[in-house]
Coordinates of C-alpha atoms in Angstrom, one line a residue:
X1 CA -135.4 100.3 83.1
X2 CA -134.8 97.0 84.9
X3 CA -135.6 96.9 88.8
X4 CA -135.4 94.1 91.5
X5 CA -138.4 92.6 92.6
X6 CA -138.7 91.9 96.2
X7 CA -139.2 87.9 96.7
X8 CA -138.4 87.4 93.5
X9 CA -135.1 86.1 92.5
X10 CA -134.8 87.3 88.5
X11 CA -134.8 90.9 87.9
X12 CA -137.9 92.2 86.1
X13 CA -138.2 93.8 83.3
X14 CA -140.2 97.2 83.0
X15 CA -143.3 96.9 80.4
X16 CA -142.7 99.3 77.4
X17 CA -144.4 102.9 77.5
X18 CA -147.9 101.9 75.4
X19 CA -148.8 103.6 72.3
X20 CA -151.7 105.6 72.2
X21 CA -153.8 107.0 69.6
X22 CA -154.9 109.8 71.5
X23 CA -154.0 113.2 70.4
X24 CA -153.7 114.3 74.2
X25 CA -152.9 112.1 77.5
X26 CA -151.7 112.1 80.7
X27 CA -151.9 109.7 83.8
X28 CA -150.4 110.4 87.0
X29 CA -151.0 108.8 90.8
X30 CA -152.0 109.8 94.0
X31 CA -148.3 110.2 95.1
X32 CA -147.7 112.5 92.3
X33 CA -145.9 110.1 90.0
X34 CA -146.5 110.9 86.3
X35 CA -146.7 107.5 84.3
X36 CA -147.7 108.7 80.7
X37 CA -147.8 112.3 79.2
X38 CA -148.2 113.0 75.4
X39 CA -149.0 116.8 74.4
X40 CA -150.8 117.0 77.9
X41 CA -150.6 120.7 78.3
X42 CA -152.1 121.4 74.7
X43 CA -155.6 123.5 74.5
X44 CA -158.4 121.2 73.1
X45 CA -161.9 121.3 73.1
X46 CA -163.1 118.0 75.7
X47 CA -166.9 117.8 74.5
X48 CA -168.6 116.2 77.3
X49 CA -165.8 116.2 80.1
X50 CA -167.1 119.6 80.5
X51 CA -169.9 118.1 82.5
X52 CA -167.2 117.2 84.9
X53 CA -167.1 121.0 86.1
X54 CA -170.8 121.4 85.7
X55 CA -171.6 118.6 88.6
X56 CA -168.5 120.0 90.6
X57 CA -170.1 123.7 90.7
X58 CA -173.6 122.4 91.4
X59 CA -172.1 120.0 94.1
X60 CA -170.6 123.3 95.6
X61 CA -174.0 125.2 95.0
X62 CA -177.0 123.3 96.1
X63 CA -178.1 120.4 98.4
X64 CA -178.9 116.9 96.6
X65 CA -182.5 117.1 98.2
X66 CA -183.2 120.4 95.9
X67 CA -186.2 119.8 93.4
X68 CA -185.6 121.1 89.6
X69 CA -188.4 121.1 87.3
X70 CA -187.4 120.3 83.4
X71 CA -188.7 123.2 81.1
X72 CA -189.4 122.7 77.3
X73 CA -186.4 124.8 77.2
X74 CA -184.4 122.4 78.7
X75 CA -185.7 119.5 76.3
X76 CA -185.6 121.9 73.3
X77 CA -181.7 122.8 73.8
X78 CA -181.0 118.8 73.9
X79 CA -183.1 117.8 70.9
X80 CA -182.0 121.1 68.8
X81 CA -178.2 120.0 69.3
X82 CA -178.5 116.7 68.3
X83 CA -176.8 116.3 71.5
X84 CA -176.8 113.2 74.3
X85 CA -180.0 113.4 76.2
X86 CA -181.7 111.4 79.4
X87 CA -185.1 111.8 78.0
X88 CA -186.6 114.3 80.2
X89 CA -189.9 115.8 79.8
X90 CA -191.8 119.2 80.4
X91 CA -193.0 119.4 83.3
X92 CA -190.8 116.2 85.1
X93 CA -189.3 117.7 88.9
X94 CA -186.4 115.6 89.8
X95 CA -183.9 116.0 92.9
X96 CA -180.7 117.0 92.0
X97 CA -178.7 114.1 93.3
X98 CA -181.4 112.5 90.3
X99 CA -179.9 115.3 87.7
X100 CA -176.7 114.5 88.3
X101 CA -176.8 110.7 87.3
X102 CA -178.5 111.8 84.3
X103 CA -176.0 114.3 84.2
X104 CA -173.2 112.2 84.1
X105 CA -174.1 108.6 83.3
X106 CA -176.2 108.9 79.8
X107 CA -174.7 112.4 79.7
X108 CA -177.7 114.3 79.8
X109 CA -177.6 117.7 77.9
X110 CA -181.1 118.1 79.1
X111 CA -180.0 117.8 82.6
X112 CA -176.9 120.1 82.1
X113 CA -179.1 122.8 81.0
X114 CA -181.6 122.6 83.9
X115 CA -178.9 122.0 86.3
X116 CA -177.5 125.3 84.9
X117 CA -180.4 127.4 84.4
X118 CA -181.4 126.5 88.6
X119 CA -177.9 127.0 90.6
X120 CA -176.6 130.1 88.1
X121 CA -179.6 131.0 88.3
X122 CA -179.6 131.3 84.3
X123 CA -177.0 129.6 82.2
X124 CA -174.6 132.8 81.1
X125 CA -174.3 132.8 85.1
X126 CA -173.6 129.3 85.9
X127 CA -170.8 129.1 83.3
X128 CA -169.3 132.3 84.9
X129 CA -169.0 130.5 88.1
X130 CA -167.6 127.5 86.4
X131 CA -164.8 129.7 85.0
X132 CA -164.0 131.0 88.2
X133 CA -164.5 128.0 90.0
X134 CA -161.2 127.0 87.3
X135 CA -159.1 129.7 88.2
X136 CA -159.9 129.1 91.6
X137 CA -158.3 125.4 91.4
X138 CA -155.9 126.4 89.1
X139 CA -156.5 125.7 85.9
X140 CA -155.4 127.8 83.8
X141 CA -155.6 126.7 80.4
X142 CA -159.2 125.5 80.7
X143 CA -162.1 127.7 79.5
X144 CA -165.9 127.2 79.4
X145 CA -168.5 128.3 77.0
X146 CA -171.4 126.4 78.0
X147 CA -172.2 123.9 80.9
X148 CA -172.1 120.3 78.3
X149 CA -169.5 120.7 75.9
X150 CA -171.8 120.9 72.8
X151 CA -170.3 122.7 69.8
X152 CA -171.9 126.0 70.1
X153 CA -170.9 128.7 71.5
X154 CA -166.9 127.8 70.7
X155 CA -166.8 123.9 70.8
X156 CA -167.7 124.1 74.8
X157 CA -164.3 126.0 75.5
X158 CA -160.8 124.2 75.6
X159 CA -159.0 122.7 78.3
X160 CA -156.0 120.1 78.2
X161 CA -155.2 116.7 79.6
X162 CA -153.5 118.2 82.6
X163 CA -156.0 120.2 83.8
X164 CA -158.7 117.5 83.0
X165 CA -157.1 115.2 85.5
X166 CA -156.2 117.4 88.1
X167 CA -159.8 118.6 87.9
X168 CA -161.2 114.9 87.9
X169 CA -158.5 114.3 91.2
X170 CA -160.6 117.1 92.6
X171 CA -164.0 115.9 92.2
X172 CA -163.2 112.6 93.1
X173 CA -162.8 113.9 96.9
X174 CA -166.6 114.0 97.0
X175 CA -167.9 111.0 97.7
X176 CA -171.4 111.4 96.2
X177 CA -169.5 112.7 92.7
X178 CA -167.7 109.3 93.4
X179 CA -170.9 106.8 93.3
X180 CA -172.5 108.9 90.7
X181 CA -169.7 107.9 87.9
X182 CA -168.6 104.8 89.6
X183 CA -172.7 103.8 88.7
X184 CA -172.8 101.2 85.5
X185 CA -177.4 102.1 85.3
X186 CA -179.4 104.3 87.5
X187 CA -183.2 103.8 87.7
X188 CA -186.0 106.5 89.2
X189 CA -189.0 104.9 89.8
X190 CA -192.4 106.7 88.4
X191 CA -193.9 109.0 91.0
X192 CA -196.0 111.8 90.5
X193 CA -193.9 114.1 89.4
X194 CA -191.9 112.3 86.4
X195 CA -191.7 109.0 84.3
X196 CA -189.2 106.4 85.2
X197 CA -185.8 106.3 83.6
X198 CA -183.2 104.0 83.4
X199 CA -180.3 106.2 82.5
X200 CA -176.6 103.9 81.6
X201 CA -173.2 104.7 82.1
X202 CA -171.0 105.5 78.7
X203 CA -168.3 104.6 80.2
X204 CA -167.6 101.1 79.1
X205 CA -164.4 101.1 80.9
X206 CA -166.3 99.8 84.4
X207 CA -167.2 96.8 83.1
X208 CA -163.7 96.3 81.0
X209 CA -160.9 97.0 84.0
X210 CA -160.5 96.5 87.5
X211 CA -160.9 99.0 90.1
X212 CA -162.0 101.2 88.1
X213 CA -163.9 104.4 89.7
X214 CA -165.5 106.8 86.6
X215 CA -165.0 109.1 84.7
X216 CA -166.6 110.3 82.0
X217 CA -166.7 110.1 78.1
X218 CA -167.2 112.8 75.6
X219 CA -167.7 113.4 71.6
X220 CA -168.4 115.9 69.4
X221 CA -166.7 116.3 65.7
X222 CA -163.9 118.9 67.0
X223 CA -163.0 116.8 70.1
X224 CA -163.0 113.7 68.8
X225 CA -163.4 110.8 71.3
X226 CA -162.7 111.8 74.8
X227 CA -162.3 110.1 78.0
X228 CA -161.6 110.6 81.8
X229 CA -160.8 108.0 83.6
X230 CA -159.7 106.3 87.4
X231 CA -158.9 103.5 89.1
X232 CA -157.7 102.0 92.1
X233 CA -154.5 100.4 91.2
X234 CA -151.2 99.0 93.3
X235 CA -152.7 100.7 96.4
X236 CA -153.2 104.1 94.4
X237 CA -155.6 106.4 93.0
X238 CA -154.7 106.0 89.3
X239 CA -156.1 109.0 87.3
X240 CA -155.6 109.8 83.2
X241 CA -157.2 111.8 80.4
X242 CA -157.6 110.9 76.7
X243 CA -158.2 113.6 74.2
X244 CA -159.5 113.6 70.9
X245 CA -159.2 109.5 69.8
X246 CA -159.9 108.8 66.7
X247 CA -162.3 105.9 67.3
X248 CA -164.8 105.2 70.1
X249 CA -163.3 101.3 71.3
X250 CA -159.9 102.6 71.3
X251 CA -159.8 104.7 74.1
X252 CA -161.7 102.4 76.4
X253 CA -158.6 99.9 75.3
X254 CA -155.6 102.7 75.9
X255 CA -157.4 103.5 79.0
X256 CA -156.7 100.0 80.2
X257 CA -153.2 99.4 78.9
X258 CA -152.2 103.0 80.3
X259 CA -153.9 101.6 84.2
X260 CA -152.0 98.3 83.4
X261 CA -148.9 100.4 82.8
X262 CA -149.2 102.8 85.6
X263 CA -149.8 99.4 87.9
X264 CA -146.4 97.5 86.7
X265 CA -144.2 100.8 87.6
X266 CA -146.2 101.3 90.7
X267 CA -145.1 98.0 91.7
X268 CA -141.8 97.8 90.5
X269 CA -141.2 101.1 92.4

């Protein structure tokens, strides 16, 4: 497509659609302009990403000034799982607003299951409420089976690209969700109630792009590499979904040639 630049005498040349590796994607901005979409409405499991629901339900459910103590529980389902953990202890009591960066930065499956096990109360609970907290905002081909995306029960559930971006477009209305992904490290000092932690971000895209806001990554074997991403770009919110890459630095890398994209047609109008 070739469009006329204001001020500028030449006509400019649209940059070609990039190629991603993604099995999924979809980007679209806050004006409803879809930039990219490749087999965006297909089921897949989104490992992590799932988190994204489990702060949006406890955002909903309880204040950020609520106390959580960890249980061995909560420490055992990480560890057992193999899964991404912020290295909580028995015993540790953390605010919520404190759960939630470990949560979402280090990806905490720890903190997912204390977060879960509190505002349900009880985990088979709290995933009920984030299933109906999906049909609720319309997303109807996303199911969850746990409040972290782990492989068991069911790979975490499915979802597609779509529905992870409207859901992410959602979120990002809350403006504590907002500074919680948008954080590159979050430290807790020691008190007398826990260890300090340093938990960092996975998402190497905030220190790679501009303007970037969050998301949030995700793994696991069936999902492959995930990612959910935004950014401020041509004076819009810029939101996209990557499912199931084949290799960790390539999504980071689509994720920024897909914001560059979504910024040249912005501008070109």
């Amino acid at each position: 497509m070739i469009a006329l630049v204001v001020g500028v005498s030449s006509p400019a040349m649209a940059a070609d659609e990039p190629t991603v590796g993604a099995k999924a994607a979809y980007v679209i901005d806050s004006a409803g302009t879809v930039h990219f979409g490749k087999r965006e409405t297909k089921r897949m499991p989104v490992a992590s990403l799932v988190k994204i629901m489990t702060a949006y339900v406890v955002l909903r459910e309880g204040r950020l000034s609520d106390t959580i103590t960890i249980s061995a529980t909560d420490v055992k389902y990480a560890a057992k799982n193999g899964a991404a953990t912020a290295g909580l202890r028995k015993g540790e009591r953390f605010t919520t607003r404190d759960l939630l960066y470990a949560l979402m930065l280090p990806s905490g499956a720890d903190a997912a299951n204390a977060l879960a096990r509190h505002y349900g109360p009880g985990k088979t609970a709290f995933v009920a409420k984030m299933n109906s907290t999906a049909r609720a905002l319309g997303l109807t081909d996303t199911r969850y089976t746990n409040p972290d995306g782990m492989p068991t029960p069911a790979n975490g559930g499915y979802s597609t690209a779509v529905d992870q971006v409207k859901l992410a477009r959602l979120a990002l209305r809350s403006s504590v969700f907002t500074t919680v992904v948008g954080t590159t490290s979050h430290k807790v000092a020691k008190t007398g109630v826990h260890r300090a932690h340093t938990w960092k971000n996975t998402n190497k895209l905030l220190a790679q792009a501009d303007g970037v806001l969050g998301v949030k990554t995700g793994y696991t074997n069936a999902a492959g590499h995930c990612l959910l991403f935004a950014a401020e770009r041509g004076g819009l919110q810029v939101v996209g979904a990557l499912l199931g890459d084949g290799k960790d630095p390539s999504r980071f890398t689509a994720a920024k040639k897909l914001l560059d994209f979504a910024e040249e047609q912005i501008t070109l109008g």
